[in-house]
Amino acid sequence: MVAIAVTTPHVLQILADEPSAPRPEEVLVRVQRAGICGSDLHIYHGSNPFARYPRIIGHEFAGVVEAVGSAVSGLAEGDRVVVDPVVSCGRCYACRAGRSNVCGKLEVFGVHRDGGFRSHVAVPAANAVKLPGNLPIEVAALAEPFSIAANVLTRTGITAEDSVLIYGAGTVGLTVLQVAKLHGARCIVADLDEARLERARDFGADLVINSSARSVPDVVAAEHDGLGPSLVIDGAGVPALLEEACRVASPAGRIGILGFSPAACNVSQQEIVKKELTLAGSRLNCRLLPQVVEWLQSGDLQPAAMVTQTFAADDAREAFDLIERDPGSTVKVHLAFS
Ligand code: MN
């Protein structure tokens, strides 16, 4: 039984994990699969503004309920679950407004509190989403990354009428692509890396643009009979792209922003007003895991192809090394707990 902790920035330790009893409102989950996220690497490098150390990391995890708190109903020992890592107070303005993912007292597993890279973790029962029996656990562990895509497309809206420009063909871009295709939209993916663009094509992109070779604004100008893409998603998190997004978006267009850079960027007021653009920030997910689990089960997404490598949890250091050394060879790297 192990727990993977960043004890202080740049120090990853594999510790022994001892299960504790769940509190009345909690269930104890025996973790089976967990995904490594870019934000775990930020915590490792000391560049996540919310992380405190030492921290057991991990917010993408699924497993089996091993014990149930005394006040819990609707979940039982042996249930397979995926955990929504977003814990909210339920009382503040944001929660009352139905936006619990930006709760004033927000706590995210693996960031603000100890997370799921360990053999056992107690979680609020409300955060444990029961899985259909036939959903493989490694696919269930992808629910959180797909929820990022579900959330931004919920914030912006998405229909089959949309022509969507997605910046970045990493994990975020590829999940946004798949969820947008699920809604029947036309999808264009821009990235600097040819191998990543090849993957985007495999995941259903209608058009890919190598932005190191071609001008993205030039290529997308023809969308919607010359108006431009009606939806732009920044899955790359580069501040300057927001300016470009406002420039290329069609009238009545929407822009979804997922990056977390503190850097300022020059957005033209005129572009926003002239075209009545809607800019929507999107953080984590707002209770969308049940919806995502349905999608994962439907067979309409290609989740299994997202997992490029799986390491035993004891070998977490090797997994992190691979992502740092050869990021192009990875999309989602999983840890298997036994
Ligand atoms: Mn993640």
Tab-separated table of C-alpha atoms and ligand atoms in Angstrom:
chain	number	residue	atom	x	y	z
A	1	MET	CA	0.000	0.000	0.000
A	2	VAL	CA	1.581	3.224	-1.190
A	3	ALA	CA	0.996	6.960	-1.216
A	4	ILE	CA	2.727	9.226	-3.715
A	5	ALA	CA	3.620	12.545	-2.169
A	6	VAL	CA	5.396	15.695	-3.201
A	7	THR	CA	7.006	16.433	0.156
A	8	THR	CA	8.487	19.698	-1.044
A	9	PRO	CA	8.842	21.052	-4.604
A	10	HIS	CA	10.976	18.718	-6.793
A	11	VAL	CA	10.837	15.853	-4.267
A	12	LEU	CA	8.508	12.948	-5.100
A	13	GLN	CA	8.324	10.260	-2.450
A	14	ILE	CA	6.664	6.853	-2.388
A	15	LEU	CA	5.383	6.475	1.163
A	16	ALA	CA	3.576	3.673	2.967
A	17	ASP	CA	-0.183	4.262	3.098
A	18	GLU	CA	-2.393	3.208	5.987
A	19	PRO	CA	-6.157	3.214	5.413
A	20	SER	CA	-8.203	5.247	7.882
A	21	ALA	CA	-11.893	4.802	8.676
A	22	PRO	CA	-14.264	7.035	6.698
A	23	ARG	CA	-16.082	9.821	8.557
A	24	PRO	CA	-19.923	9.594	8.686
A	25	GLU	CA	-20.413	11.401	5.327
A	26	GLU	CA	-17.512	9.697	3.582
A	27	VAL	CA	-16.695	6.474	1.776
A	28	LEU	CA	-13.286	4.826	1.787
A	29	VAL	CA	-12.158	4.098	-1.766
A	30	ARG	CA	-9.517	1.522	-2.618
A	31	VAL	CA	-7.891	3.223	-5.599
A	32	GLN	CA	-7.223	1.021	-8.624
A	33	ARG	CA	-6.327	3.483	-11.377
A	34	ALA	CA	-5.202	7.088	-11.390
A	35	GLY	CA	-4.130	9.453	-14.152
A	36	ILE	CA	-1.211	11.864	-14.055
A	37	CYS	CA	-2.196	15.407	-15.056
A	38	GLY	CA	-0.176	18.433	-16.086
A	39	SER	CA	-1.282	20.041	-12.842
A	40	ASP	CA	0.397	17.218	-10.864
A	41	LEU	CA	3.633	18.191	-12.598
A	42	HIS	CA	3.026	21.823	-11.641
A	43	ILE	CA	2.715	20.788	-8.000
A	44	TYR	CA	5.887	18.713	-8.369
A	45	HIS	CA	7.715	21.736	-9.756
A	46	GLY	CA	6.317	24.109	-7.137
A	47	SER	CA	4.429	26.135	-9.747
A	48	ASN	CA	0.829	25.510	-8.636
A	49	PRO	CA	-0.295	28.578	-6.650
A	50	PHE	CA	-2.783	26.575	-4.545
A	51	ALA	CA	-0.667	23.613	-3.463
A	52	ARG	CA	0.711	23.307	0.068
A	53	TYR	CA	3.424	20.804	0.972
A	54	PRO	CA	3.776	18.001	1.815
A	55	ARG	CA	0.951	16.866	-0.445
A	56	ILE	CA	-0.260	13.470	-1.620
A	57	ILE	CA	-1.128	14.365	-5.200
A	58	GLY	CA	-3.642	12.971	-7.716
A	59	HIS	CA	-7.133	14.107	-8.680
A	60	GLU	CA	-8.022	11.637	-11.471
A	61	PHE	CA	-8.818	8.335	-9.773
A	62	ALA	CA	-11.252	5.456	-9.682
A	63	GLY	CA	-11.596	2.327	-7.582
A	64	VAL	CA	-13.805	0.291	-5.287
A	65	VAL	CA	-15.687	1.358	-2.164
A	66	GLU	CA	-14.183	-0.544	0.728
A	67	ALA	CA	-16.028	1.038	3.668
A	68	VAL	CA	-19.033	3.334	4.027
A	69	GLY	CA	-19.545	6.062	6.654
A	70	SER	CA	-22.500	5.764	9.031
A	71	ALA	CA	-24.500	8.604	7.397
A	72	VAL	CA	-24.012	7.460	3.797
A	73	SER	CA	-26.874	6.079	1.729
A	74	GLY	CA	-26.855	5.031	-1.898
A	75	LEU	CA	-23.349	3.566	-1.890
A	76	ALA	CA	-22.226	0.213	-0.573
A	77	GLU	CA	-19.057	-1.748	-0.043
A	78	GLY	CA	-17.922	-3.223	-3.339
A	79	ASP	CA	-19.388	-0.445	-5.532
A	80	ARG	CA	-17.020	0.730	-8.242
A	81	VAL	CA	-16.717	4.518	-8.301
A	82	VAL	CA	-14.911	7.405	-9.913
A	83	VAL	CA	-14.271	10.409	-7.685
A	84	ASP	CA	-15.098	13.993	-8.533
A	85	PRO	CA	-12.124	15.807	-6.959
A	86	VAL	CA	-13.996	19.117	-6.536
A	87	VAL	CA	-15.174	19.659	-2.950
A	88	SER	CA	-17.364	22.698	-2.270
A	89	CYS	CA	-19.080	24.211	0.783
A	90	GLY	CA	-22.614	24.258	-0.652
A	91	ARG	CA	-23.449	27.528	1.144
A	92	CYS	CA	-21.522	30.403	-0.428
A	93	TYR	CA	-22.832	32.613	-3.243
A	94	ALA	CA	-21.124	30.568	-5.987
A	95	CYS	CA	-22.514	27.294	-4.635
A	96	ARG	CA	-26.020	28.719	-4.286
A	97	ALA	CA	-25.741	30.016	-7.855
A	98	GLY	CA	-25.111	26.454	-9.023
A	99	ARG	CA	-21.404	27.054	-9.654
A	100	SER	CA	-19.856	24.883	-6.952
A	101	ASN	CA	-16.616	24.455	-8.918
A	102	VAL	CA	-15.716	28.046	-8.061
A	103	CYS	CA	-16.854	27.765	-4.437
A	104	GLY	CA	-15.309	30.365	-2.147
A	105	LYS	CA	-13.984	27.530	0.011
A	106	LEU	CA	-13.053	25.276	-2.897
A	107	GLU	CA	-10.898	22.278	-2.090
A	108	VAL	CA	-9.575	19.973	-4.771
A	109	PHE	CA	-8.253	16.495	-3.996
A	110	GLY	CA	-4.546	16.363	-4.663
A	111	VAL	CA	-4.175	20.134	-4.564
A	112	HIS	CA	-5.764	21.763	-1.498
A	113	ARG	CA	-6.111	18.454	0.340
A	114	ASP	CA	-4.397	15.066	0.010
A	115	GLY	CA	-5.419	13.321	-3.189
A	116	GLY	CA	-5.895	9.975	-4.851
A	117	PHE	CA	-2.391	8.739	-5.637
A	118	ARG	CA	-2.591	6.306	-2.753
A	119	SER	CA	-4.017	2.883	-2.089
A	120	HIS	CA	-6.900	4.147	0.058
A	121	VAL	CA	-8.577	7.539	0.184
A	122	ALA	CA	-11.651	8.719	2.091
A	123	VAL	CA	-13.871	11.005	0.006
A	124	PRO	CA	-17.243	12.677	0.576
A	125	ALA	CA	-19.922	10.220	-0.576
A	126	ALA	CA	-21.378	13.051	-2.679
A	127	ASN	CA	-18.163	13.055	-4.727
A	128	ALA	CA	-18.201	9.314	-5.483
A	129	VAL	CA	-19.960	8.541	-8.753
A	130	LYS	CA	-21.087	4.942	-9.094
A	131	LEU	CA	-19.950	3.191	-12.270
A	132	PRO	CA	-21.909	0.909	-14.565
A	133	GLY	CA	-20.635	-2.654	-14.184
A	134	ASN	CA	-19.173	-2.936	-17.664
A	135	LEU	CA	-17.088	0.253	-17.658
A	136	PRO	CA	-13.385	-0.645	-17.401
A	137	ILE	CA	-11.717	1.050	-14.428
A	138	GLU	CA	-8.975	2.577	-16.600
A	139	VAL	CA	-11.668	4.249	-18.698
A	140	ALA	CA	-13.496	5.423	-15.572
A	141	ALA	CA	-10.290	7.093	-14.377
A	142	LEU	CA	-10.517	9.316	-17.480
A	143	ALA	CA	-13.810	10.853	-16.336
A	144	GLU	CA	-12.121	13.835	-14.674
A	145	PRO	CA	-10.018	14.874	-17.687
A	146	PHE	CA	-13.105	14.539	-19.901
A	147	SER	CA	-15.054	16.633	-17.378
A	148	ILE	CA	-12.725	19.563	-18.147
A	149	ALA	CA	-13.933	19.406	-21.755
A	150	ALA	CA	-17.542	18.907	-20.672
A	151	ASN	CA	-17.348	21.961	-18.424
A	152	VAL	CA	-15.874	24.384	-20.943
A	153	LEU	CA	-18.357	23.291	-23.625
A	154	THR	CA	-21.198	23.651	-21.130
A	155	ARG	CA	-19.999	27.169	-20.348
A	156	THR	CA	-19.767	28.166	-24.038
A	157	GLY	CA	-22.564	26.000	-25.389
A	158	ILE	CA	-21.942	23.628	-28.300
A	159	THR	CA	-24.169	22.560	-31.172
A	160	ALA	CA	-23.826	20.752	-34.490
A	161	GLU	CA	-23.900	24.210	-36.119
A	162	ASP	CA	-20.582	25.155	-34.562
A	163	SER	CA	-17.261	25.355	-36.270
A	164	VAL	CA	-14.828	24.928	-33.378
A	165	LEU	CA	-11.207	26.043	-33.343
A	166	ILE	CA	-9.263	24.223	-30.633
A	167	TYR	CA	-5.818	25.506	-29.698
A	168	GLY	CA	-3.582	22.686	-28.461
A	169	ALA	CA	-3.653	18.943	-29.168
A	170	GLY	CA	-2.624	17.829	-25.690
A	171	THR	CA	-4.947	16.071	-23.261
A	172	VAL	CA	-7.254	19.074	-22.938
A	173	GLY	CA	-7.453	19.674	-26.680
A	174	LEU	CA	-8.093	16.003	-27.443
A	175	THR	CA	-10.889	15.697	-24.883
A	176	VAL	CA	-12.520	18.948	-26.072
A	177	LEU	CA	-12.267	17.608	-29.621
A	178	GLN	CA	-14.005	14.348	-28.732
A	179	VAL	CA	-16.809	15.999	-26.766
A	180	ALA	CA	-17.349	18.591	-29.513
A	181	LYS	CA	-17.511	15.814	-32.136
A	182	LEU	CA	-20.025	14.023	-29.916
A	183	HIS	CA	-22.251	17.081	-30.403
A	184	GLY	CA	-21.762	16.955	-34.173
A	185	ALA	CA	-19.647	20.108	-34.487
A	186	ARG	CA	-16.940	20.671	-37.099
A	187	CYS	CA	-13.546	20.734	-35.362
A	188	ILE	CA	-10.263	22.358	-36.313
A	189	VAL	CA	-7.214	21.708	-34.128
A	190	ALA	CA	-4.075	23.879	-34.107
A	191	ASP	CA	-0.782	22.832	-32.544
A	192	LEU	CA	2.944	23.275	-33.140
A	193	ASP	CA	3.711	19.563	-33.095
A	194	GLU	CA	3.049	17.283	-36.064
A	195	ALA	CA	2.786	14.070	-34.001
A	196	ARG	CA	0.167	15.650	-31.734
A	197	LEU	CA	-1.773	16.836	-34.787
A	198	GLU	CA	-1.676	13.293	-36.159
A	199	ARG	CA	-3.316	12.151	-32.927
A	200	ALA	CA	-5.944	14.894	-33.249
A	201	ARG	CA	-6.747	13.566	-36.712
A	202	ASP	CA	-7.154	10.056	-35.255
A	203	PHE	CA	-9.548	11.455	-32.633
A	204	GLY	CA	-11.766	12.952	-35.325
A	205	ALA	CA	-10.467	16.448	-36.170
A	206	ASP	CA	-11.914	17.648	-39.474
A	207	LEU	CA	-8.915	19.881	-40.110
A	208	VAL	CA	-5.552	20.246	-38.370
A	209	ILE	CA	-3.219	23.228	-38.596
A	210	ASN	CA	0.482	23.138	-37.833
A	211	SER	CA	0.770	26.642	-36.425
A	212	SER	CA	4.566	26.627	-36.792
A	213	ALA	CA	4.106	26.385	-40.563
A	214	ARG	CA	0.804	28.135	-41.287
A	215	SER	CA	-1.095	31.130	-39.973
A	216	VAL	CA	-4.075	29.912	-37.944
A	217	PRO	CA	-6.127	33.104	-38.613
A	218	ASP	CA	-5.566	32.693	-42.361
A	219	VAL	CA	-6.656	29.052	-42.377
A	220	VAL	CA	-9.794	29.495	-40.261
A	221	ALA	CA	-10.951	32.703	-41.973
A	222	ALA	CA	-13.067	30.654	-44.414
A	223	GLU	CA	-15.206	29.033	-41.688
A	224	HIS	CA	-18.920	29.885	-41.642
A	225	ASP	CA	-18.732	31.385	-45.171
A	226	GLY	CA	-15.935	33.751	-44.253
A	227	LEU	CA	-17.086	34.784	-40.762
A	228	GLY	CA	-14.659	32.526	-38.885
A	229	PRO	CA	-15.132	29.798	-36.248
A	230	SER	CA	-18.157	30.277	-34.012
A	231	LEU	CA	-16.400	28.708	-31.030
A	232	VAL	CA	-12.754	28.965	-30.002
A	233	ILE	CA	-11.330	26.929	-27.140
A	234	ASP	CA	-7.916	27.741	-25.735
A	235	GLY	CA	-6.651	24.353	-24.627
A	236	ALA	CA	-3.047	25.550	-24.789
A	237	GLY	CA	-3.243	28.195	-22.063
A	238	VAL	CA	-1.118	30.735	-23.905
A	239	PRO	CA	-2.260	34.278	-22.979
A	240	ALA	CA	-1.503	35.738	-26.419
A	241	LEU	CA	-3.922	33.242	-27.981
A	242	LEU	CA	-6.867	34.987	-26.326
A	243	GLU	CA	-6.168	38.066	-28.414
A	244	GLU	CA	-6.003	35.919	-31.556
A	245	ALA	CA	-9.168	34.049	-30.545
A	246	CYS	CA	-11.112	37.327	-30.304
A	247	ARG	CA	-9.789	38.332	-33.699
A	248	VAL	CA	-10.673	35.100	-35.535
A	249	ALA	CA	-14.021	34.316	-33.886
A	250	SER	CA	-17.194	34.852	-35.880
A	251	PRO	CA	-19.833	37.418	-34.925
A	252	ALA	CA	-21.883	35.970	-32.031
A	253	GLY	CA	-18.911	33.713	-31.353
A	254	ARG	CA	-17.920	32.267	-28.004
A	255	ILE	CA	-14.483	31.740	-26.532
A	256	GLY	CA	-13.682	29.204	-23.825
A	257	ILE	CA	-10.622	29.931	-21.685
A	258	LEU	CA	-8.907	27.188	-19.692
A	259	GLY	CA	-5.399	28.544	-19.123
A	260	PHE	CA	-4.257	29.691	-15.707
A	261	SER	CA	-1.499	32.148	-16.568
A	262	PRO	CA	-1.340	35.323	-14.457
A	263	ALA	CA	0.110	37.185	-17.464
A	264	ALA	CA	-1.957	39.965	-18.988
A	265	CYS	CA	-2.957	39.933	-22.625
A	266	ASN	CA	-4.150	42.635	-24.962
A	267	VAL	CA	-7.729	41.930	-25.944
A	268	SER	CA	-9.468	44.499	-28.081
A	269	GLN	CA	-12.674	45.855	-26.608
A	270	GLN	CA	-13.774	46.608	-30.130
A	271	GLU	CA	-13.513	42.958	-31.247
A	272	ILE	CA	-15.617	41.841	-28.291
A	273	VAL	CA	-18.317	44.461	-28.704
A	274	LYS	CA	-18.417	44.630	-32.490
A	275	LYS	CA	-19.069	40.876	-32.706
A	276	GLU	CA	-20.796	40.474	-29.338
A	277	LEU	CA	-18.329	37.793	-28.344
A	278	THR	CA	-18.887	35.779	-25.189
A	279	LEU	CA	-15.736	34.996	-23.198
A	280	ALA	CA	-16.202	32.139	-20.749
A	281	GLY	CA	-13.646	31.057	-18.171
A	282	SER	CA	-13.864	27.395	-17.205
A	283	ARG	CA	-12.360	25.839	-14.106
A	284	LEU	CA	-12.429	22.133	-13.164
A	285	ASN	CA	-16.012	20.845	-13.540
A	286	CYS	CA	-19.390	21.591	-12.049
A	287	ARG	CA	-20.770	18.169	-11.063
A	288	LEU	CA	-20.471	16.820	-14.582
A	289	LEU	CA	-18.935	13.433	-13.815
A	290	PRO	CA	-22.265	11.530	-14.025
A	291	GLN	CA	-22.796	12.969	-17.517
A	292	VAL	CA	-19.230	12.079	-18.535
A	293	VAL	CA	-19.601	8.513	-17.217
A	294	GLU	CA	-22.672	8.158	-19.449
A	295	TRP	CA	-20.669	9.363	-22.438
A	296	LEU	CA	-17.794	7.021	-21.601
A	297	GLN	CA	-20.197	4.127	-21.457
A	298	SER	CA	-21.988	5.090	-24.684
A	299	GLY	CA	-19.018	4.065	-26.824
A	300	ASP	CA	-19.185	7.387	-28.709
A	301	LEU	CA	-15.837	8.619	-27.339
A	302	GLN	CA	-12.432	6.947	-27.768
A	303	PRO	CA	-11.230	7.049	-24.161
A	304	ALA	CA	-9.043	3.931	-24.148
A	305	ALA	CA	-6.792	5.406	-26.837
A	306	MET	CA	-6.029	8.340	-24.497
A	307	VAL	CA	-4.039	6.101	-22.139
A	308	THR	CA	-0.606	5.795	-23.708
A	309	GLN	CA	1.285	4.178	-20.791
A	310	THR	CA	0.446	2.509	-17.488
A	311	PHE	CA	2.967	2.173	-14.651
A	312	ALA	CA	2.699	0.359	-11.340
A	313	ALA	CA	2.142	2.945	-8.597
A	314	ASP	CA	5.494	1.988	-7.040
A	315	ASP	CA	7.128	3.138	-10.275
A	316	ALA	CA	5.511	6.597	-10.177
A	317	ARG	CA	8.929	8.245	-10.402
A	318	GLU	CA	9.572	6.529	-13.755
A	319	ALA	CA	6.168	7.671	-14.969
A	320	PHE	CA	6.934	11.288	-14.065
A	321	ASP	CA	10.398	10.980	-15.657
A	322	LEU	CA	8.875	9.764	-18.913
A	323	ILE	CA	6.400	12.655	-19.078
A	324	GLU	CA	9.218	15.143	-18.477
A	325	ARG	CA	11.747	13.483	-20.802
A	326	ASP	CA	9.513	12.583	-23.722
A	327	PRO	CA	6.162	14.383	-23.429
A	328	GLY	CA	5.428	13.745	-27.128
A	329	SER	CA	5.146	10.005	-26.471
A	330	THR	CA	2.404	10.462	-23.869
A	331	VAL	CA	-1.197	11.625	-23.738
A	332	LYS	CA	-2.475	10.236	-20.451
A	333	VAL	CA	-0.139	8.207	-18.251
A	334	HIS	CA	-1.851	5.982	-15.710
A	335	LEU	CA	-0.760	4.543	-12.380
A	336	ALA	CA	-2.078	1.117	-11.419
A	337	PHE	CA	-2.597	0.496	-7.690
A	338	SER	CA	-2.981	-3.028	-6.397
B	1	MN	MN	-6.556	16.608	-14.509
